[in-house]
Amino acid sequence: MVCALQCPAVKIARSLALAALIGLGLGSCGGGGGDSTPVTTEPTPTTPVTPSTPTIPETPVSSDGLPIIQLQAGTVTISAEVANTAEQREKGLMYRTELGWNSGMLFEFSEPVGLCMWMQNTTIPLSVAFMEDDGTIVNIEDMQPLTEEEHCGTKQLRFSLEMNQGWFALNNIKPGDKITGLPD
């Protein structure tokens, strides 16, 4: 139903929500023949604006759920998965079929221990660097896949880093050099 323009309720309703009136079929002007339903508009609630808190980027994780950190060896950046629990260190790189060229696994212990690595169930040929707390490389050993021969640090240490076999030599990294970016 359409009302005459002189109806004040319709003037207000038209100016505020003409589309709503047409869509809902409202339009009674009141007076004699029916109930008059006032048309009201309610303010839209607003969400208070709060200052945004800077987000701290999450540490990336590997497909095995290990945190990945960036280490530096000279001018080369290494993406290293960190194995720092007994279970993670025991599994290491077992059952993997490949390892990215500048990728590796950092084995971290809470205190210096006699570190020895082996290659049981590991199919990728690897080299391992044994390091001091400050990242100084003590010794580097090449390890053959699927062997149980132990390769050990020459003293008690907290860190070792496994990379593809030959990676250290090809990047001219040797004992006495430092790997930076190790966890505290």
Short mmCIF file of C-alpha atoms in Angstrom, two decimals:
data_model
loop_
_atom_site.label_atom_id
_atom_site.label_comp_id
_atom_site.label_asym_id
_atom_site.label_seq_id
_atom_site.Cartn_x
_atom_site.Cartn_y
_atom_site.Cartn_z
CA MET A 1 0.00 0.00 0.00
CA VAL A 2 1.29 3.49 -0.81
CA CYS A 3 0.44 6.50 1.38
CA ALA A 4 0.08 10.14 0.50
CA LEU A 5 3.15 12.34 0.97
CA GLN A 6 1.54 14.46 3.64
CA CYS A 7 1.76 11.59 6.20
CA PRO A 8 4.69 12.56 8.51
CA ALA A 9 5.53 8.97 9.39
CA VAL A 10 5.95 8.11 5.73
CA LYS A 11 8.17 11.13 5.07
CA ILE A 12 10.51 9.99 7.85
CA ALA A 13 10.35 6.38 6.81
CA ARG A 14 11.03 7.24 3.18
CA SER A 15 14.05 9.30 4.04
CA LEU A 16 15.51 6.69 6.39
CA ALA A 17 14.58 3.37 4.88
CA LEU A 18 12.51 3.47 1.73
CA ALA A 19 13.86 0.16 0.60
CA ALA A 20 12.91 -1.45 3.91
CA LEU A 21 9.36 -0.11 3.64
CA ILE A 22 8.91 -1.48 0.15
CA GLY A 23 10.48 -4.82 0.96
CA LEU A 24 8.45 -5.33 4.12
CA GLY A 25 5.18 -3.90 2.76
CA LEU A 26 4.91 -1.35 5.56
CA GLY A 27 3.21 1.89 4.78
CA SER A 28 0.12 2.43 6.81
CA CYS A 29 -0.40 6.12 7.53
CA GLY A 30 -2.60 5.58 10.49
CA GLY A 31 -6.03 7.11 10.96
CA GLY A 32 -9.27 5.24 10.50
CA GLY A 33 -8.67 1.82 9.07
CA GLY A 34 -5.79 -0.02 10.71
CA ASP A 35 -3.07 -0.15 13.25
CA SER A 36 -0.30 2.29 12.83
CA THR A 37 3.16 0.79 13.23
CA PRO A 38 5.79 3.45 13.80
CA VAL A 39 8.95 2.93 11.82
CA THR A 40 12.09 3.37 13.85
CA THR A 41 15.68 2.96 13.03
CA GLU A 42 18.15 1.89 15.64
CA PRO A 43 21.79 2.82 15.51
CA THR A 44 24.09 0.07 14.38
CA PRO A 45 26.24 -1.07 17.29
CA THR A 46 29.91 -0.33 16.76
CA THR A 47 32.89 -2.26 18.00
CA PRO A 48 35.28 -0.09 19.94
CA VAL A 49 38.55 0.47 18.18
CA THR A 50 41.47 -0.81 20.18
CA PRO A 51 45.07 -0.18 19.32
CA SER A 52 46.61 -3.16 17.60
CA THR A 53 49.27 -5.07 19.43
CA PRO A 54 52.32 -5.85 17.35
CA THR A 55 52.45 -9.55 16.61
CA ILE A 56 55.56 -11.54 17.26
CA PRO A 57 56.25 -13.80 14.30
CA GLU A 58 55.92 -17.44 15.13
CA THR A 59 58.98 -19.63 14.87
CA PRO A 60 58.68 -21.71 11.72
CA VAL A 61 58.49 -25.45 12.23
CA SER A 62 59.50 -28.42 10.09
CA SER A 63 57.16 -31.15 8.85
CA ASP A 64 58.28 -33.11 11.95
CA GLY A 65 57.18 -30.22 14.20
CA LEU A 66 60.72 -29.12 15.06
CA PRO A 67 61.48 -25.40 15.33
CA ILE A 68 63.62 -24.01 12.50
CA ILE A 69 66.23 -21.36 13.25
CA GLN A 70 68.64 -19.46 11.03
CA LEU A 71 72.34 -20.01 11.64
CA GLN A 72 75.21 -18.29 9.91
CA ALA A 73 78.38 -19.99 8.68
CA GLY A 74 80.56 -17.29 7.18
CA THR A 75 78.37 -15.72 4.49
CA VAL A 76 76.05 -18.74 4.20
CA THR A 77 72.70 -18.87 6.00
CA ILE A 78 71.61 -22.28 7.27
CA SER A 79 68.00 -23.24 8.04
CA ALA A 80 68.42 -25.67 10.92
CA GLU A 81 65.76 -27.80 12.56
CA VAL A 82 66.43 -27.90 16.30
CA ALA A 83 66.35 -31.27 18.07
CA ASN A 84 66.57 -30.50 21.79
CA THR A 85 64.70 -33.33 23.51
CA ALA A 86 65.95 -36.89 23.95
CA GLU A 87 63.24 -38.21 21.61
CA GLN A 88 63.98 -35.61 18.91
CA ARG A 89 67.74 -36.18 19.11
CA GLU A 90 67.30 -39.95 18.95
CA LYS A 91 65.23 -39.72 15.76
CA GLY A 92 67.34 -36.97 14.17
CA LEU A 93 67.19 -37.22 10.37
CA MET A 94 66.14 -40.88 10.32
CA TYR A 95 63.80 -41.95 7.50
CA ARG A 96 64.34 -38.76 5.49
CA THR A 97 65.00 -39.14 1.79
CA GLU A 98 66.41 -35.65 1.18
CA LEU A 99 67.75 -32.58 2.89
CA GLY A 100 67.87 -29.11 1.33
CA TRP A 101 71.39 -27.94 0.47
CA ASN A 102 71.60 -25.17 3.10
CA SER A 103 69.37 -27.06 5.53
CA GLY A 104 70.45 -29.14 8.46
CA MET A 105 69.66 -30.34 11.96
CA LEU A 106 71.08 -28.78 15.10
CA PHE A 107 71.34 -31.13 18.07
CA GLU A 108 71.17 -29.13 21.31
CA PHE A 109 71.86 -30.35 24.83
CA SER A 110 71.30 -28.36 28.04
CA GLU A 111 74.85 -29.03 29.25
CA PRO A 112 78.07 -30.35 27.71
CA VAL A 113 78.04 -34.09 27.08
CA GLY A 114 80.08 -36.61 25.15
CA LEU A 115 78.36 -36.21 21.76
CA CYS A 116 78.36 -39.13 19.36
CA MET A 117 76.25 -39.48 16.23
CA TRP A 118 75.37 -42.50 14.11
CA MET A 119 73.40 -43.16 10.93
CA GLN A 120 70.97 -45.94 11.86
CA ASN A 121 67.90 -45.66 9.58
CA THR A 122 69.36 -42.53 7.95
CA THR A 123 69.59 -42.77 4.17
CA ILE A 124 71.16 -39.37 3.45
CA PRO A 125 74.98 -39.13 3.57
CA LEU A 126 75.79 -36.48 6.17
CA SER A 127 78.63 -34.48 7.68
CA VAL A 128 78.45 -33.42 11.31
CA ALA A 129 80.20 -30.48 12.99
CA PHE A 130 80.69 -30.63 16.75
CA MET A 131 80.66 -27.13 18.32
CA GLU A 132 81.49 -25.23 21.49
CA ASP A 133 78.83 -23.06 23.19
CA ASP A 134 80.08 -20.03 21.22
CA GLY A 135 79.71 -21.92 17.91
CA THR A 136 83.41 -22.68 17.39
CA ILE A 137 83.71 -25.91 15.43
CA VAL A 138 85.85 -28.47 17.25
CA ASN A 139 85.78 -31.24 14.64
CA ILE A 140 83.85 -32.33 11.55
CA GLU A 141 83.10 -35.94 10.61
CA ASP A 142 81.63 -37.49 7.44
CA MET A 143 79.03 -40.20 8.06
CA GLN A 144 77.86 -42.95 5.70
CA PRO A 145 74.16 -43.83 5.40
CA LEU A 146 72.62 -46.76 7.25
CA THR A 147 75.63 -47.45 9.49
CA GLU A 148 75.93 -47.66 13.25
CA GLU A 149 79.51 -46.43 13.40
CA GLU A 150 79.81 -43.69 16.02
CA HIS A 151 81.18 -40.27 15.10
CA CYS A 152 82.05 -38.25 18.21
CA GLY A 153 83.10 -34.81 19.29
CA THR A 154 86.66 -34.65 20.57
CA LYS A 155 85.45 -33.19 23.88
CA GLN A 156 82.23 -32.66 25.81
CA LEU A 157 79.96 -30.24 23.95
CA ARG A 158 76.36 -28.96 23.77
CA PHE A 159 75.91 -28.67 20.00
CA SER A 160 76.33 -30.62 16.80
CA LEU A 161 75.11 -29.70 13.33
CA GLU A 162 74.33 -32.27 10.63
CA MET A 163 74.41 -31.12 6.99
CA ASN A 164 74.57 -32.90 3.64
CA GLN A 165 77.86 -34.73 3.29
CA GLY A 166 80.57 -32.45 1.94
CA TRP A 167 78.64 -29.24 2.74
CA PHE A 168 81.25 -27.95 5.20
CA ALA A 169 84.15 -28.66 2.80
CA LEU A 170 82.38 -27.08 -0.19
CA ASN A 171 81.71 -23.94 1.87
CA ASN A 172 85.31 -23.90 3.17
CA ILE A 173 84.13 -24.28 6.76
CA LYS A 174 86.57 -26.10 9.00
CA PRO A 175 87.47 -26.64 12.68
CA GLY A 176 88.16 -23.30 14.36
CA ASP A 177 85.48 -21.49 12.33
CA LYS A 178 82.28 -20.34 14.05
CA ILE A 179 78.62 -21.01 13.44
CA THR A 180 76.59 -18.07 14.79
CA GLY A 181 72.95 -17.91 15.86
CA LEU A 182 73.03 -20.89 18.23
CA PRO A 183 70.37 -20.91 20.99
CA ASP A 184 71.49 -19.63 24.40
#
